[in-house]
Amino acid sequence: MEKGKTYTIKKYVSVTSSINHSHFNTVAASITNVTAAYVRGFDALHEEHVAAWKAIWANADVVIKGDQAAQQAIRFNIFHLYQTYTGKNPKLNIGPKGFTGEKYGGATYWDTEAYCIPFYLKTAPSKIARQLLKYRYFQLDKAIENAEKLGFTDGAALYPMVTMNGEECHNEWEITFEEIHRNGAIAFAIYNYVRHTGDFDYVSKYGIHVLTAIARFWVQRFNWSEDKKKFVMLGVTGPNEYENNINNNWYTNFLARWCIQYALECNDRLEKNGVSLTAKEREQWIHVTDNVYFPLLEGTNVYLQQDGFMDKVMLNAADLPDSERPINQHWSWDRILRSVFIKQADVLQGIYLFEDRFSEDEIRENFNFYEPKTVHESSLSPCIHSILAARIGDEECAYALYLRTSRLDLDDYNHEVSEGLHITSMAGTWMSIVEGMAGVRVIDGNLSIRPMIPTKWNSYSFQIFFKEQPVHIHVSTKGLEMTNLGADSLDFSVIDNKYTLAAGEKQMITLH
Amino acid sequence: MEKGKTYTIKKYVSVTSSINHSHFNTVAASITNVTAAYVRGFDALHEEHVAAWKAIWANADVVIKGDQAAQQAIRFNIFHLYQTYTGKNPKLNIGPKGFTGEKYGGATYWDTEAYCIPFYLKTAPSKIARQLLKYRYFQLDKAIENAEKLGFTDGAALYPMVTMNGEECHNEWEITFEEIHRNGAIAFAIYNYVRHTGDFDYVSKYGIHVLTAIARFWVQRFNWSEDKKKFVMLGVTGPNEYENNINNNWYTNFLARWCIQYALECNDRLEKNGVSLTAKEREQWIHVTDNVYFPLLEGTNVYLQQDGFMDKVMLNAADLPDSERPINQHWSWDRILRSVFIKQADVLQGIYLFEDRFSEDEIRENFNFYEPKTVHESSLSPCIHSILAARIGDEECAYALYLRTSRLDLDDYNHEVSEGLHITSMAGTWMSIVEGMAGVRVIDGNLSIRPMIPTKWNSYSFQIFFKEQPVHIHVSTKGLEMTNLGADSLDFSVIDNKYTLAAGEKQMITLH
């Protein structure tokens, strides 16, 4: 090399894995790839790279004006989500830390279904989310095997809490055997996919098998209580992992009943294409769903987290001295379990999932009951609360909870960034803007928007996919501007008014 | 040595341990001991050994006529108990496997208080059982430290579930943090000691500190339920370890309330000698004990094992196929937890401990409710059931359950003798004869006997210590023969009749 001259060294690297190649061919494939890359050359590859990211940002960006910290945070989160997962291969999933840390071992959790799928459904064409659904479809046999080990029969499936290859790889009974609501999240993801994409074909080809096996699990997992004359579910752990081995977790009971109902609906719709349910099985499913027990707080609209919840000492998180928080680093496990404090409020998670079944007053009553008791010691917690706070018009609370999630890693609130970033909860942050601030929902197959804007912001905007059509949503202090970027006309509602936009059309809607 | 002649080789061995000698002196002490032994000679040592065992058998033997298998079994058990523990040193305790196997690591469990202390109280002078009580007294500081780690204050103590030196050495939260009834067994052992020996001096010197610290734990562990307007105890594991993290385990609530009451009674009796309770503390203790919640089965006298018990599928152990037993080797943990099946029935354990507070009808009703649901997958279970079966006159069941425990190791029922013998449950076997068949009790400070005899037996007899005096009890098909071997006169009752025997006197009492 000539002295004093600057050289650019280009290095071509190909990463291949035995997941995609036979063990024997892994190295050879790598050489083939890297040779092809070299032949195409750095500039062409770089252009492709730039184009790929441009396409991602065109679909997924959220632009916030007037709040630089919020803008930086949401882009940081979106970047990391697409850095982690782009949906190329149904054998891959999203670890809670992505590739940024070794904690959780890169394994798959229910986080994917509960938080990441809503993100990819709206920010990418449907095939990306479909890959995540297929990941579970391909592991159905293992889930059936897992349920058999626990004494279930007739093709009932229990998906693992944590997995690499479909087998359970968590090691605590209160999680593996009892935190079974994950089965519901997996079924709900299929439903969520269908309502966002309109693609029922996925159900008839793949989803129906997963839905049916999950429904069979729930039907067997409920048991008849002669005492209550209802079906009860004993010994579970809900998403609020600060309770173990509880009876009649409202969230799990509600989700389980819904799973059976949805599986039945899909089977009926598919008729002969569906998994053939016997008449007896069908009857039993209906008998169970007609008679599920739900714990309620008498004289109120509050759904009780579990049986016996009201025996606890009723305190608020605000009563906890700072020196004892987070309680999971200061209290013994039994003390956490019997306290009223909630890691993430699963009744609110249930209301979030099935929001259109609850009146605004009911949502408010439950939010006001549970939010003060929630210590948010799961990174997945604040976003759901933020979305519900927005739903009931508590703008201040919604914004405060949004901030809590969005800059979690950038500002290293919990002094744990060295363990890796909270990749899956980053999707929750995005949800707090799109579903929270903008109030985007799919209700009865239609797009519904109920926007608000935090005082500090001038405007925010983003694009979503709805039934494969891109829609641009811009919210400012002046109002909501909707742009139909798709090829078909778009029906949608804003609060209680209905609108239709032709392809390419834009409409400004003033808000009060 | 001369060819063809037989020689006896005598080997003198001394075992010393750093528990009793400084590390530096352990070897020297061993040499001193072994030299002294050599000087005294084999014959003298052998005579001493024989005399020591003769003295043990004179006090502890149970003679059964007409049932060789039963006779062999009970002697096998008594031998192993005294082979394991003779009460020489309060630093020692009784591991569930004694010195016969490595399982349980030689550690101390609540078995000692619940099963072994009743055995040593009746088969040996009071100093032997007192050593076992002192073992816990010397570990009180560690028990207070343990409770502090769990958030308790003001000198509350939680004794460990498993220990070598006073520190908890079990590793599962559902046991260490929640199986807290062991605290009650430790308090009850003190009460049991006092009523058998009449020695309240132990309480004033040592026991009061243990009792007060345990009472303080329970007072803090209960919490007020605004819903029930009662004190409840959430998140415990009872002696029936086939339930975890349950609310209001009847046994634990009952025992906890009793502990506070007894500690209060002892403090009052000792007045200034006692640990000084403040007026406020005294008031709080009374407030709690006056308002403890107990789960009941409405319309019956059945005490419910825990809140929500009646939500389970009501099956009997007889409904289980043999191929699934023991369930702890065939079922997943969650399935065991939510099933109705009971490892050892803790409601019956509670009724056993406080039998004089329950009518025969109440005992029968609870026995008939719980016994069919009990799988007896703890070696400590059948003896208590056997004793209660005898109490309610169910001779057949009492005998069947006795057989189940007494030959457990001799016949290796569970194919696990290679792991070691069930030393602590051997004391339970002895209890099934003395407390079960013979119905020996101490009620209101007096000896009470309510004997029965299994059809197969011609007679059985044994000696017990009561208030330091030996009493011989002989039960045959002809009746009960009582012999007062002590120096003072003896008052006792048989069923509902009262008797007095002068020192050295014997009386035959015909039974109907």
PDB file of C-alpha atoms in Angstrom, chain B residues 213-380:
ATOM      1  CA  ALA B 213     -40.893 -15.384  69.473  1.00  0.00           C
ATOM      2  CA  ILE B 214     -43.121 -17.890  67.664  1.00  0.00           C
ATOM      3  CA  ALA B 215     -46.293 -16.116  68.825  1.00  0.00           C
ATOM      4  CA  ARG B 216     -44.889 -12.837  67.537  1.00  0.00           C
ATOM      5  CA  PHE B 217     -44.358 -14.450  64.158  1.00  0.00           C
ATOM      6  CA  TRP B 218     -47.941 -15.661  63.951  1.00  0.00           C
ATOM      7  CA  VAL B 219     -49.434 -12.361  65.068  1.00  0.00           C
ATOM      8  CA  GLN B 220     -47.581 -10.649  62.231  1.00  0.00           C
ATOM      9  CA  ARG B 221     -48.267 -13.417  59.737  1.00  0.00           C
ATOM     10  CA  PHE B 222     -52.039 -13.172  60.055  1.00  0.00           C
ATOM     11  CA  ASN B 223     -53.529 -10.231  58.216  1.00  0.00           C
ATOM     12  CA  TRP B 224     -56.855  -8.542  58.636  1.00  0.00           C
ATOM     13  CA  SER B 225     -59.274  -9.218  55.811  1.00  0.00           C
ATOM     14  CA  GLU B 226     -61.601  -6.292  55.424  1.00  0.00           C
ATOM     15  CA  ASP B 227     -63.726  -8.581  53.285  1.00  0.00           C
ATOM     16  CA  LYS B 228     -64.141 -11.343  55.881  1.00  0.00           C
ATOM     17  CA  LYS B 229     -63.806  -9.038  58.915  1.00  0.00           C
ATOM     18  CA  LYS B 230     -61.478 -11.690  60.307  1.00  0.00           C
ATOM     19  CA  PHE B 231     -57.766 -12.395  60.479  1.00  0.00           C
ATOM     20  CA  VAL B 232     -56.722 -14.629  57.597  1.00  0.00           C
ATOM     21  CA  MET B 233     -53.465 -16.349  56.719  1.00  0.00           C
ATOM     22  CA  LEU B 234     -52.605 -16.205  53.040  1.00  0.00           C
ATOM     23  CA  GLY B 235     -50.050 -18.149  51.036  1.00  0.00           C
ATOM     24  CA  VAL B 236     -49.095 -21.156  53.134  1.00  0.00           C
ATOM     25  CA  THR B 237     -48.275 -24.820  52.619  1.00  0.00           C
ATOM     26  CA  GLY B 238     -49.735 -27.136  55.247  1.00  0.00           C
ATOM     27  CA  PRO B 239     -48.483 -30.569  56.325  1.00  0.00           C
ATOM     28  CA  ASN B 240     -50.435 -31.764  53.286  1.00  0.00           C
ATOM     29  CA  GLU B 241     -47.664 -30.773  50.895  1.00  0.00           C
ATOM     30  CA  TYR B 242     -49.887 -31.633  47.912  1.00  0.00           C
ATOM     31  CA  GLU B 243     -51.179 -28.065  48.184  1.00  0.00           C
ATOM     32  CA  ASN B 244     -48.963 -24.987  47.844  1.00  0.00           C
ATOM     33  CA  ASN B 245     -49.562 -21.308  48.434  1.00  0.00           C
ATOM     34  CA  ILE B 246     -53.066 -21.805  49.766  1.00  0.00           C
ATOM     35  CA  ASN B 247     -55.141 -19.426  51.829  1.00  0.00           C
ATOM     36  CA  ASN B 248     -56.424 -20.231  55.299  1.00  0.00           C
ATOM     37  CA  ASN B 249     -55.090 -23.712  55.741  1.00  0.00           C
ATOM     38  CA  TRP B 250     -57.299 -24.821  58.642  1.00  0.00           C
ATOM     39  CA  TYR B 251     -54.464 -26.639  60.384  1.00  0.00           C
ATOM     40  CA  THR B 252     -52.037 -23.721  60.233  1.00  0.00           C
ATOM     41  CA  ASN B 253     -54.656 -21.179  61.324  1.00  0.00           C
ATOM     42  CA  PHE B 254     -55.734 -23.401  64.223  1.00  0.00           C
ATOM     43  CA  LEU B 255     -52.195 -24.149  65.379  1.00  0.00           C
ATOM     44  CA  ALA B 256     -51.118 -20.519  64.995  1.00  0.00           C
ATOM     45  CA  ARG B 257     -54.003 -19.274  67.121  1.00  0.00           C
ATOM     46  CA  TRP B 258     -53.228 -21.882  69.744  1.00  0.00           C
ATOM     47  CA  CYS B 259     -49.526 -20.867  69.775  1.00  0.00           C
ATOM     48  CA  ILE B 260     -50.406 -17.265  70.531  1.00  0.00           C
ATOM     49  CA  GLN B 261     -52.869 -18.319  73.243  1.00  0.00           C
ATOM     50  CA  TYR B 262     -50.393 -20.681  74.875  1.00  0.00           C
ATOM     51  CA  ALA B 263     -47.558 -18.154  74.735  1.00  0.00           C
ATOM     52  CA  LEU B 264     -49.866 -15.624  76.358  1.00  0.00           C
ATOM     53  CA  GLU B 265     -50.883 -18.119  79.054  1.00  0.00           C
ATOM     54  CA  CYS B 266     -47.239 -18.929  79.811  1.00  0.00           C
ATOM     55  CA  ASN B 267     -46.253 -15.263  79.874  1.00  0.00           C
ATOM     56  CA  ASP B 268     -49.126 -14.530  82.244  1.00  0.00           C
ATOM     57  CA  ARG B 269     -48.181 -17.438  84.482  1.00  0.00           C
ATOM     58  CA  LEU B 270     -44.559 -16.341  84.647  1.00  0.00           C
ATOM     59  CA  GLU B 271     -45.460 -12.702  85.101  1.00  0.00           C
ATOM     60  CA  LYS B 272     -42.154 -10.993  85.760  1.00  0.00           C
ATOM     61  CA  ASN B 273     -40.072 -14.028  84.816  1.00  0.00           C
ATOM     62  CA  GLY B 274     -41.602 -14.041  81.353  1.00  0.00           C
ATOM     63  CA  VAL B 275     -40.537 -12.099  78.344  1.00  0.00           C
ATOM     64  CA  SER B 276     -42.111  -8.757  79.071  1.00  0.00           C
ATOM     65  CA  LEU B 277     -45.029  -8.225  76.742  1.00  0.00           C
ATOM     66  CA  THR B 278     -46.176  -4.652  76.456  1.00  0.00           C
ATOM     67  CA  ALA B 279     -49.836  -3.995  77.200  1.00  0.00           C
ATOM     68  CA  LYS B 280     -50.240  -3.092  73.541  1.00  0.00           C
ATOM     69  CA  GLU B 281     -48.707  -6.359  72.382  1.00  0.00           C
ATOM     70  CA  ARG B 282     -50.877  -8.361  74.785  1.00  0.00           C
ATOM     71  CA  GLU B 283     -53.968  -6.573  73.509  1.00  0.00           C
ATOM     72  CA  GLN B 284     -53.024  -7.224  69.891  1.00  0.00           C
ATOM     73  CA  TRP B 285     -52.449 -10.921  70.573  1.00  0.00           C
ATOM     74  CA  ILE B 286     -55.885 -11.248  72.119  1.00  0.00           C
ATOM     75  CA  HIS B 287     -57.463  -9.255  69.303  1.00  0.00           C
ATOM     76  CA  VAL B 288     -55.955 -11.639  66.743  1.00  0.00           C
ATOM     77  CA  THR B 289     -56.846 -14.867  68.553  1.00  0.00           C
ATOM     78  CA  ASP B 290     -60.413 -13.663  69.084  1.00  0.00           C
ATOM     79  CA  ASN B 291     -60.874 -13.101  65.368  1.00  0.00           C
ATOM     80  CA  VAL B 292     -59.195 -15.874  63.394  1.00  0.00           C
ATOM     81  CA  TYR B 293     -61.038 -17.084  60.334  1.00  0.00           C
ATOM     82  CA  PHE B 294     -61.544 -20.827  59.808  1.00  0.00           C
ATOM     83  CA  PRO B 295     -62.875 -22.355  56.605  1.00  0.00           C
ATOM     84  CA  LEU B 296     -65.828 -24.660  57.227  1.00  0.00           C
ATOM     85  CA  LEU B 297     -68.036 -26.838  55.082  1.00  0.00           C
ATOM     86  CA  GLU B 298     -71.443 -25.284  55.565  1.00  0.00           C
ATOM     87  CA  GLY B 299     -74.099 -27.484  57.103  1.00  0.00           C
ATOM     88  CA  THR B 300     -71.533 -29.977  58.449  1.00  0.00           C
ATOM     89  CA  ASN B 301     -68.865 -30.238  61.140  1.00  0.00           C
ATOM     90  CA  VAL B 302     -66.152 -30.629  58.520  1.00  0.00           C
ATOM     91  CA  TYR B 303     -63.259 -28.198  58.850  1.00  0.00           C
ATOM     92  CA  LEU B 304     -62.141 -27.307  55.354  1.00  0.00           C
ATOM     93  CA  GLN B 305     -58.492 -27.921  54.555  1.00  0.00           C
ATOM     94  CA  GLN B 306     -58.277 -24.482  52.922  1.00  0.00           C
ATOM     95  CA  ASP B 307     -60.305 -21.815  51.143  1.00  0.00           C
ATOM     96  CA  GLY B 308     -61.701 -23.100  47.866  1.00  0.00           C
ATOM     97  CA  PHE B 309     -61.236 -26.791  48.677  1.00  0.00           C
ATOM     98  CA  MET B 310     -64.783 -27.583  47.564  1.00  0.00           C
ATOM     99  CA  ASP B 311     -64.052 -26.350  44.023  1.00  0.00           C
ATOM    100  CA  LYS B 312     -62.033 -29.492  43.381  1.00  0.00           C
ATOM    101  CA  VAL B 313     -63.322 -32.586  41.630  1.00  0.00           C
ATOM    102  CA  MET B 314     -64.405 -34.775  44.544  1.00  0.00           C
ATOM    103  CA  LEU B 315     -62.787 -38.173  44.067  1.00  0.00           C
ATOM    104  CA  ASN B 316     -61.520 -40.840  46.426  1.00  0.00           C
ATOM    105  CA  ALA B 317     -58.078 -42.425  46.477  1.00  0.00           C
ATOM    106  CA  ALA B 318     -59.868 -45.678  45.618  1.00  0.00           C
ATOM    107  CA  ASP B 319     -60.814 -44.119  42.249  1.00  0.00           C
ATOM    108  CA  LEU B 320     -57.130 -43.932  41.262  1.00  0.00           C
ATOM    109  CA  PRO B 321     -55.880 -46.734  39.065  1.00  0.00           C
ATOM    110  CA  ASP B 322     -52.903 -48.602  40.566  1.00  0.00           C
ATOM    111  CA  SER B 323     -50.867 -47.660  37.516  1.00  0.00           C
ATOM    112  CA  GLU B 324     -51.016 -43.998  38.563  1.00  0.00           C
ATOM    113  CA  ARG B 325     -49.918 -44.513  42.170  1.00  0.00           C
ATOM    114  CA  PRO B 326     -48.035 -43.093  43.887  1.00  0.00           C
ATOM    115  CA  ILE B 327     -49.294 -39.976  42.120  1.00  0.00           C
ATOM    116  CA  ASN B 328     -46.067 -38.144  42.949  1.00  0.00           C
ATOM    117  CA  GLN B 329     -44.276 -40.491  40.564  1.00  0.00           C
ATOM    118  CA  HIS B 330     -46.900 -40.348  37.810  1.00  0.00           C
ATOM    119  CA  TRP B 331     -48.526 -36.906  37.783  1.00  0.00           C
ATOM    120  CA  SER B 332     -47.183 -33.455  37.035  1.00  0.00           C
ATOM    121  CA  TRP B 333     -47.015 -31.154  40.034  1.00  0.00           C
ATOM    122  CA  ASP B 334     -49.856 -28.847  38.933  1.00  0.00           C
ATOM    123  CA  ARG B 335     -52.164 -31.835  38.541  1.00  0.00           C
ATOM    124  CA  ILE B 336     -51.347 -33.040  42.045  1.00  0.00           C
ATOM    125  CA  LEU B 337     -51.907 -29.541  43.412  1.00  0.00           C
ATOM    126  CA  ARG B 338     -55.328 -29.057  41.933  1.00  0.00           C
ATOM    127  CA  SER B 339     -56.505 -32.584  42.632  1.00  0.00           C
ATOM    128  CA  VAL B 340     -58.432 -33.423  45.789  1.00  0.00           C
ATOM    129  CA  PHE B 341     -55.846 -36.025  46.778  1.00  0.00           C
ATOM    130  CA  ILE B 342     -54.119 -35.499  50.081  1.00  0.00           C
ATOM    131  CA  LYS B 343     -50.549 -36.512  50.944  1.00  0.00           C
ATOM    132  CA  GLN B 344     -51.317 -36.459  54.664  1.00  0.00           C
ATOM    133  CA  ALA B 345     -54.552 -34.980  55.969  1.00  0.00           C
ATOM    134  CA  ASP B 346     -53.667 -31.887  57.939  1.00  0.00           C
ATOM    135  CA  VAL B 347     -57.165 -31.256  59.282  1.00  0.00           C
ATOM    136  CA  LEU B 348     -56.886 -34.703  60.892  1.00  0.00           C
ATOM    137  CA  GLN B 349     -53.387 -33.837  62.149  1.00  0.00           C
ATOM    138  CA  GLY B 350     -54.886 -30.774  63.834  1.00  0.00           C
ATOM    139  CA  ILE B 351     -57.731 -32.775  65.340  1.00  0.00           C
ATOM    140  CA  TYR B 352     -55.170 -35.316  66.553  1.00  0.00           C
ATOM    141  CA  LEU B 353     -53.134 -32.613  68.327  1.00  0.00           C
ATOM    142  CA  PHE B 354     -56.151 -31.006  69.976  1.00  0.00           C
ATOM    143  CA  GLU B 355     -58.404 -34.046  70.193  1.00  0.00           C
ATOM    144  CA  ASP B 356     -59.981 -33.104  73.511  1.00  0.00           C
ATOM    145  CA  ARG B 357     -61.551 -30.053  71.893  1.00  0.00           C
ATOM    146  CA  PHE B 358     -63.602 -32.133  69.449  1.00  0.00           C
ATOM    147  CA  SER B 359     -66.502 -34.480  70.063  1.00  0.00           C
ATOM    148  CA  GLU B 360     -66.287 -38.062  68.844  1.00  0.00           C
ATOM    149  CA  ASP B 361     -68.936 -37.259  66.231  1.00  0.00           C
ATOM    150  CA  GLU B 362     -66.923 -34.331  64.936  1.00  0.00           C
ATOM    151  CA  ILE B 363     -63.808 -36.483  64.730  1.00  0.00           C
ATOM    152  CA  ARG B 364     -65.736 -39.199  62.889  1.00  0.00           C
ATOM    153  CA  GLU B 365     -67.242 -36.733  60.422  1.00  0.00           C
ATOM    154  CA  ASN B 366     -63.879 -35.215  59.570  1.00  0.00           C
ATOM    155  CA  PHE B 367     -62.188 -38.618  59.431  1.00  0.00           C
ATOM    156  CA  ASN B 368     -64.830 -39.938  57.048  1.00  0.00           C
ATOM    157  CA  PHE B 369     -64.424 -36.859  54.862  1.00  0.00           C
ATOM    158  CA  TYR B 370     -60.623 -36.817  54.645  1.00  0.00           C
ATOM    159  CA  GLU B 371     -59.438 -40.425  55.020  1.00  0.00           C
ATOM    160  CA  PRO B 372     -60.893 -41.570  51.646  1.00  0.00           C
ATOM    161  CA  LYS B 373     -59.160 -38.653  49.895  1.00  0.00           C
ATOM    162  CA  THR B 374     -55.762 -39.375  51.454  1.00  0.00           C
ATOM    163  CA  VAL B 375     -53.143 -41.222  49.416  1.00  0.00           C
ATOM    164  CA  HIS B 376     -50.724 -41.498  52.374  1.00  0.00           C
ATOM    165  CA  GLU B 377     -47.729 -40.665  50.198  1.00  0.00           C
ATOM    166  CA  SER B 378     -45.908 -39.453  53.285  1.00  0.00           C
ATOM    167  CA  SER B 379     -44.613 -42.124  55.658  1.00  0.00           C
ATOM    168  CA  LEU B 380     -45.792 -39.805  58.451  1.00  0.00           C
TER     169      LEU B 380
END
